[in-house]
Short mmCIF file of C-alpha atoms in Angstrom, two decimals:
data_model
loop_
_atom_site.label_atom_id
_atom_site.label_comp_id
_atom_site.label_asym_id
_atom_site.label_seq_id
_atom_site.Cartn_x
_atom_site.Cartn_y
_atom_site.Cartn_z
CA MET H 1 -9.69 7.40 -27.14
CA HIS H 2 -8.25 10.90 -28.18
CA HIS H 3 -9.00 12.36 -24.86
CA ILE H 4 -7.89 9.06 -23.02
CA ALA H 5 -4.57 8.87 -24.85
CA ALA H 6 -3.94 12.62 -24.23
CA LEU H 7 -4.39 12.16 -20.37
CA MET H 8 -1.69 9.48 -20.38
CA GLN H 9 0.44 11.86 -22.09
CA ASN H 10 -0.07 14.40 -19.20
CA SER H 11 -1.69 17.03 -21.29
CA ALA H 12 -5.05 16.92 -19.58
CA ARG H 13 -5.59 19.56 -16.79
CA SER H 14 -5.31 18.29 -13.11
CA ALA H 15 -8.31 18.91 -10.90
CA ASP H 16 -6.50 20.18 -7.97
CA GLY H 17 -8.41 22.67 -6.21
CA MET H 18 -11.72 22.39 -8.06
CA ALA H 19 -13.74 20.82 -5.27
CA ALA H 20 -13.09 18.83 -2.33
CA THR H 21 -15.08 16.08 -3.61
CA LEU H 22 -12.67 15.16 -6.35
CA LEU H 23 -10.95 11.86 -6.14
CA PRO H 24 -7.18 12.24 -5.66
CA GLY H 25 -5.40 12.15 -9.09
CA SER H 26 -8.51 12.97 -11.03
CA HIS H 27 -8.22 15.07 -14.36
CA ILE H 28 -10.78 17.25 -16.15
CA LEU H 29 -10.90 17.10 -19.83
CA GLU H 30 -12.05 20.53 -21.09
CA SER H 31 -13.84 19.36 -24.05
CA PRO H 32 -15.96 17.40 -23.55
CA ARG H 33 -16.31 18.34 -20.09
CA ILE H 34 -15.40 15.08 -18.41
CA ILE H 35 -13.79 14.15 -15.18
CA LEU H 36 -11.36 11.16 -15.69
CA TYR H 37 -9.86 8.89 -12.86
CA ALA H 38 -7.68 5.84 -13.04
CA THR H 39 -7.25 2.98 -10.47
CA ALA H 40 -6.08 -0.57 -9.91
CA ALA H 41 -8.88 -1.18 -7.57
CA GLN H 42 -11.60 -3.42 -8.44
CA THR H 43 -15.36 -2.84 -8.58
CA PRO H 44 -17.05 -1.70 -6.27
CA LEU H 45 -14.49 0.63 -4.89
CA PHE H 46 -14.92 4.22 -5.73
CA LEU H 47 -18.35 4.09 -6.97
CA SER H 48 -19.76 6.00 -4.29
CA GLU H 49 -17.16 8.83 -4.83
CA MET H 50 -18.06 8.57 -8.41
CA GLU H 51 -21.71 9.31 -7.79
CA VAL H 52 -20.85 12.06 -5.40
CA LEU H 53 -18.45 13.89 -7.82
CA ALA H 54 -21.06 13.43 -10.87
CA ILE H 55 -23.71 15.01 -8.92
CA ALA H 56 -21.64 17.74 -7.24
CA THR H 57 -20.20 18.78 -10.52
CA ASP H 58 -22.97 17.74 -12.97
CA HIS H 59 -20.20 16.04 -15.27
CA PRO H 60 -19.79 12.55 -16.41
CA VAL H 61 -17.17 10.63 -14.44
CA ILE H 62 -15.19 8.00 -16.15
CA LEU H 63 -13.11 5.76 -13.88
CA LEU H 64 -10.42 3.58 -15.68
CA ARG H 65 -9.81 0.22 -14.17
CA ARG H 66 -7.01 -2.20 -14.79
CA SER H 67 -6.11 -5.25 -12.58
CA ASP H 68 -2.80 -6.57 -14.29
CA GLY H 69 -1.28 -3.66 -15.60
CA SER H 70 -2.04 -4.78 -19.62
CA PRO H 71 -3.97 -2.34 -21.65
CA ALA H 72 -6.17 -5.51 -22.76
CA ASP H 73 -7.42 -5.85 -19.09
CA LEU H 74 -8.60 -2.14 -18.75
CA SER H 75 -12.28 -1.78 -17.95
CA VAL H 76 -14.13 1.40 -17.59
CA ASP H 77 -17.23 2.53 -15.17
CA ILE H 78 -19.17 5.57 -16.24
CA ALA H 79 -21.38 7.82 -14.04
CA LEU H 80 -23.69 10.07 -16.12
CA PRO H 81 -25.68 12.63 -14.21
CA GLY H 82 -28.96 13.69 -16.08
CA PRO H 83 -31.56 16.44 -15.31
CA ALA H 84 -33.95 14.01 -14.13
CA ASP H 85 -32.08 11.05 -13.24
CA PHE H 86 -28.48 9.29 -12.68
CA SER H 87 -27.10 6.35 -14.89
CA TRP H 88 -24.36 3.80 -14.32
CA PHE H 89 -22.69 1.98 -16.88
CA LEU H 90 -20.29 -0.67 -15.24
CA ASP H 91 -17.58 -3.02 -16.94
CA TYR H 92 -17.46 -1.19 -20.29
CA ARG H 93 -14.41 -1.69 -22.66
CA LEU H 94 -12.72 0.65 -24.87
CA PHE H 95 -13.51 0.01 -28.59
CA ARG H 96 -11.95 1.38 -31.64
CA GLY H 97 -13.59 1.16 -35.03
CA LEU H 98 -12.12 0.54 -38.45
CA ALA H 99 -12.36 4.38 -39.24
CA GLY H 100 -10.65 5.38 -35.93
CA ASP H 101 -13.92 6.09 -33.99
CA SER H 102 -13.76 5.74 -30.35
CA TRP H 103 -16.55 3.91 -28.21
CA LEU H 104 -17.29 2.60 -24.71
CA VAL H 105 -18.87 -0.80 -25.14
CA PRO H 106 -20.57 -3.30 -22.64
CA LEU H 107 -19.45 -6.77 -22.77
CA GLY H 108 -23.12 -7.78 -22.29
CA SER H 109 -26.14 -5.96 -23.04
CA GLY H 110 -26.78 -2.08 -22.73
CA PRO H 111 -26.07 0.77 -24.66
CA SER H 112 -22.79 1.92 -26.12
CA ILE H 113 -21.19 5.48 -25.77
CA HIS H 114 -19.78 7.26 -28.73
CA LEU H 115 -16.69 9.23 -27.30
CA MET H 116 -16.91 12.32 -29.56
CA ARG H 117 -14.76 15.37 -29.47
CA ARG H 118 -17.47 17.62 -27.79
CA GLU H 119 -19.64 15.17 -26.05
CA LEU H 120 -20.66 11.54 -24.95
CA PHE H 121 -23.18 10.06 -27.25
CA LEU H 122 -25.49 7.35 -25.75
CA SER H 123 -26.54 4.92 -28.32
CA ASP H 124 -28.65 1.86 -28.33
CA HIS H 125 -26.86 0.78 -31.36
CA HIS H 126 -23.52 -1.02 -31.25
CA PRO H 127 -20.56 0.00 -33.38
CA TYR H 128 -19.94 -3.74 -33.99
CA ALA H 129 -21.56 -6.35 -35.99
CA ASP H 130 -21.01 -9.48 -33.63
CA ALA H 131 -18.94 -10.76 -30.77
CA TRP H 132 -16.15 -11.34 -33.01
CA ASP H 133 -15.98 -7.62 -34.44
CA ARG H 134 -16.67 -6.38 -30.73
CA GLU H 135 -13.47 -8.38 -29.58
CA ALA H 136 -11.48 -7.19 -32.66
CA GLY H 137 -12.42 -3.44 -31.95
CA ILE H 138 -11.52 -3.84 -28.30
CA ASP H 139 -8.14 -5.38 -29.39
CA ARG H 140 -7.52 -2.35 -31.94
CA ALA H 141 -8.30 0.10 -28.86
CA SER H 142 -5.99 -1.69 -26.50
CA ALA H 143 -3.07 -1.28 -29.04
CA HIS H 144 -4.06 2.21 -29.71
CA PHE H 145 -4.20 3.10 -26.01
CA ALA H 146 -0.94 1.08 -25.34
CA SER H 147 0.99 3.07 -28.21
CA HIS H 148 -0.20 6.43 -26.83
CA ARG H 149 0.75 5.81 -23.31
CA ILE H 150 3.79 7.97 -22.79
CA GLY H 151 5.07 8.77 -19.24
CA ALA H 152 3.61 7.39 -16.26
CA TRP H 153 0.33 7.84 -14.59
CA SER H 154 0.18 6.17 -11.08
CA TRP H 155 -2.39 3.50 -10.96
#
């Protein structure tokens, strides 16, 4: 959440000139080394571009998607390149724990991704106890995200 909020405040470095494979408007977060992009387009648009970008740079690619403009309607697609395989995590949501920890969580089954200062940590354990707790954390993340969105970033 810190890095995503930082991006919305335009403090992340633009990826201009890094590679021809970058999506227009992509940003690179220096720590952890992630490529971040946002769009109003619905899935499956940009999935193939994300895959090419993740493989070409060997960095995770996070694509923020929103359909109606509200932070509550924000979904996240993640492409994680690995040494031996490639992993997709589609239709995730931002989650904020009571202690302020930030996660990407699935609406259904699948691992959660802990957003740590130096890395993304994939976990089979969810940061919530039940569906109600998951929704409360998603609401906290939406409110936090909305409160840190300063300036404009074209979707």
